[in-house]
Amino acid sequence: MAISSEEDAKKALGIDTWRNLSKDKVIQLVAMMPEMEKEVQLKVIEQLPEITKFAVKAMTTVRRMHESTLSFNEKSQENVHRGYQEARAAIIAQLQRDDLSPEERRYLTDCLMQTADKESAKDSENKHYLDRWVNKAALSVGAAVILTALAAGGKVALQNSDGLRKP
């Protein structure tokens, strides 16, 4: 089905105005681009300020989610580090006893080193988690914006360049 007017495009999306373009509708709009006539694609491209507003809202939402995640993560990490500090303090207190055998001292020293290694591993795991989260959030917002722009602009550019080519 060819979409021959801007109103047909809005009707297919189930919206009255481009201001009603939701996250889900942007993806649907991208999928519809090949079905649109060239003139309709151009009119949709003219609506990019509305799509840009959507992208800004989406990025603002992702930023808020990221700030919330960072805040929660920071509190969680503080608890983890506090727990390891308390464990090390207890081991150090045991190591200060005079009645320990050399084997007990070695064991407690090994335990002390294990807590440091585990805390370091937990810190690295946390950094990887944050890195993955930021990448996924950035990709999802960026993909919506880029796909919309590419689908609209790229399709029109391809049609224009095909019309300019001579066999």
Short mmCIF file of C-alpha atoms in Angstrom, two decimals:
data_model
loop_
_atom_site.label_atom_id
_atom_site.label_comp_id
_atom_site.label_asym_id
_atom_site.label_seq_id
_atom_site.Cartn_x
_atom_site.Cartn_y
_atom_site.Cartn_z
CA MET A 1 0.00 0.00 0.00
CA ALA A 2 1.53 3.32 -1.08
CA ILE A 3 1.11 6.17 1.34
CA SER A 4 0.25 9.15 -0.83
CA SER A 5 -0.29 11.91 1.73
CA GLU A 6 0.95 13.14 5.05
CA GLU A 7 -2.55 12.59 6.45
CA ASP A 8 -2.45 8.95 5.28
CA ALA A 9 0.88 8.55 7.10
CA LYS A 10 -0.55 10.01 10.31
CA LYS A 11 -3.67 7.84 9.95
CA ALA A 12 -1.51 4.72 9.46
CA LEU A 13 0.38 5.66 12.62
CA GLY A 14 -2.87 6.32 14.49
CA ILE A 15 -1.96 9.93 15.35
CA ASP A 16 -3.66 13.27 14.69
CA THR A 17 -0.51 15.37 14.73
CA TRP A 18 3.24 14.79 14.59
CA ARG A 19 3.39 16.01 18.19
CA ASN A 20 1.71 12.73 19.16
CA LEU A 21 4.63 10.74 17.76
CA SER A 22 5.65 8.31 20.52
CA LYS A 23 8.73 6.13 20.78
CA ASP A 24 6.88 3.15 19.33
CA LYS A 25 5.45 5.26 16.53
CA VAL A 26 8.92 6.45 15.46
CA ILE A 27 9.93 2.85 14.78
CA GLN A 28 6.68 2.30 12.92
CA LEU A 29 7.29 5.49 10.92
CA VAL A 30 10.75 4.26 9.92
CA ALA A 31 9.25 0.98 8.75
CA MET A 32 6.65 2.85 6.68
CA MET A 33 9.13 5.07 4.81
CA PRO A 34 9.60 2.75 1.81
CA GLU A 35 5.81 2.74 1.30
CA MET A 36 5.64 6.55 1.13
CA GLU A 37 5.69 8.56 -2.04
CA LYS A 38 8.63 10.91 -2.47
CA GLU A 39 6.59 14.04 -1.71
CA VAL A 40 5.21 12.50 1.48
CA GLN A 41 8.72 11.54 2.59
CA LEU A 42 9.78 15.16 2.09
CA LYS A 43 6.85 16.39 4.17
CA VAL A 44 7.77 13.92 6.92
CA ILE A 45 11.36 15.16 6.77
CA GLU A 46 10.01 18.68 7.27
CA GLN A 47 8.53 17.35 10.52
CA LEU A 48 12.00 16.43 11.82
CA PRO A 49 11.84 19.22 14.43
CA GLU A 50 9.02 17.24 16.06
CA ILE A 51 11.05 14.07 15.77
CA THR A 52 14.02 15.95 17.23
CA LYS A 53 11.82 17.01 20.16
CA PHE A 54 10.97 13.34 20.63
CA ALA A 55 14.67 12.44 20.57
CA VAL A 56 15.45 15.12 23.15
CA LYS A 57 12.67 13.77 25.39
CA ALA A 58 13.98 10.25 24.96
CA MET A 59 17.52 11.32 25.81
CA THR A 60 16.25 13.25 28.84
CA THR A 61 14.44 10.12 30.02
CA VAL A 62 17.55 8.01 29.50
CA ARG A 63 19.64 10.62 31.36
CA ARG A 64 17.25 10.53 34.34
CA MET A 65 17.29 6.74 34.35
CA HIS A 66 21.08 6.81 34.16
CA GLU A 67 21.34 9.26 37.07
CA SER A 68 18.99 7.12 39.12
CA THR A 69 20.94 3.97 38.25
CA LEU A 70 24.22 5.66 39.14
CA SER A 71 22.85 6.85 42.47
CA PHE A 72 21.54 3.39 43.37
CA ASN A 73 24.74 1.78 42.13
CA GLU A 74 26.87 4.16 44.20
CA LYS A 75 24.98 3.27 47.38
CA SER A 76 25.24 -0.42 46.57
CA GLN A 77 28.98 -0.16 45.91
CA GLU A 78 29.48 1.75 49.18
CA ASN A 79 27.78 -1.12 51.02
CA VAL A 80 29.97 -3.68 49.28
CA HIS A 81 33.16 -1.76 50.05
CA ARG A 82 32.08 -1.20 53.67
CA GLY A 83 31.46 -4.94 54.03
CA TYR A 84 34.93 -5.78 52.71
CA GLN A 85 36.50 -3.14 54.99
CA GLU A 86 34.75 -4.66 58.00
CA ALA A 87 35.89 -8.15 57.02
CA ARG A 88 39.49 -6.94 56.64
CA ALA A 89 39.31 -5.12 59.99
CA ALA A 90 38.14 -8.35 61.68
CA ILE A 91 40.95 -10.35 60.04
CA ILE A 92 43.54 -7.74 60.99
CA ALA A 93 42.27 -7.83 64.58
CA GLN A 94 42.78 -11.61 64.59
CA LEU A 95 46.27 -11.22 63.09
CA GLN A 96 47.25 -8.97 66.01
CA ARG A 97 46.78 -11.80 68.47
CA ASP A 98 50.02 -13.16 69.92
CA ASP A 99 48.81 -16.74 70.33
CA LEU A 100 48.49 -17.57 66.60
CA SER A 101 50.48 -20.36 65.01
CA PRO A 102 52.37 -19.66 61.77
CA GLU A 103 49.74 -21.69 59.87
CA GLU A 104 46.91 -19.63 61.38
CA ARG A 105 48.76 -16.42 60.46
CA ARG A 106 49.21 -17.62 56.86
CA TYR A 107 45.55 -18.59 56.67
CA LEU A 108 44.38 -15.19 57.97
CA THR A 109 46.80 -13.38 55.66
CA ASP A 110 45.43 -15.39 52.74
CA CYS A 111 41.90 -14.46 53.82
CA LEU A 112 42.95 -10.81 53.96
CA MET A 113 44.35 -11.01 50.42
CA GLN A 114 41.23 -12.80 49.17
CA THR A 115 39.00 -9.99 50.42
CA ALA A 116 41.15 -7.46 48.53
CA ASP A 117 41.02 -9.60 45.37
CA LYS A 118 37.24 -10.07 45.65
CA GLU A 119 36.68 -6.36 46.22
CA SER A 120 38.81 -5.54 43.19
CA ALA A 121 36.89 -8.05 41.06
CA LYS A 122 33.58 -6.61 42.26
CA ASP A 123 34.76 -3.11 41.34
CA SER A 124 35.75 -4.28 37.83
CA GLU A 125 32.42 -6.08 37.44
CA ASN A 126 30.62 -2.90 38.43
CA LYS A 127 32.55 -0.82 35.90
CA HIS A 128 31.70 -3.32 33.14
CA TYR A 129 28.03 -3.19 34.15
CA LEU A 130 27.98 0.60 34.00
CA ASP A 131 29.76 0.60 30.65
CA ARG A 132 27.25 -1.88 29.17
CA TRP A 133 24.30 0.09 30.56
CA VAL A 134 25.52 3.40 29.14
CA ASN A 135 26.23 1.81 25.76
CA LYS A 136 22.80 0.19 25.56
CA ALA A 137 21.02 3.39 26.55
CA ALA A 138 22.98 5.48 24.08
CA LEU A 139 22.43 2.95 21.31
CA SER A 140 18.68 2.78 21.82
CA VAL A 141 18.22 6.56 21.71
CA GLY A 142 20.72 7.03 18.93
CA ALA A 143 19.20 4.24 16.88
CA ALA A 144 15.75 5.79 16.97
CA VAL A 145 17.08 9.15 15.83
CA ILE A 146 19.49 7.78 13.24
CA LEU A 147 17.06 5.26 11.79
CA THR A 148 14.42 7.94 11.40
CA ALA A 149 16.83 10.35 9.73
CA LEU A 150 18.35 7.67 7.51
CA ALA A 151 15.04 6.19 6.52
CA ALA A 152 13.59 9.56 5.65
CA GLY A 153 16.64 11.27 4.21
CA GLY A 154 18.36 8.19 2.85
CA LYS A 155 15.33 6.97 0.93
CA VAL A 156 14.80 10.40 -0.63
CA ALA A 157 18.51 10.71 -1.44
CA LEU A 158 18.49 7.29 -3.08
CA GLN A 159 15.48 8.16 -5.16
CA ASN A 160 17.06 11.46 -6.18
CA SER A 161 20.37 9.86 -7.09
CA ASP A 162 18.64 7.08 -9.07
CA GLY A 163 16.82 9.71 -11.07
CA LEU A 164 20.12 11.44 -11.87
CA ARG A 165 21.91 8.33 -13.09
CA LYS A 166 22.00 7.64 -16.78
CA PRO A 167 22.17 4.06 -18.05
#
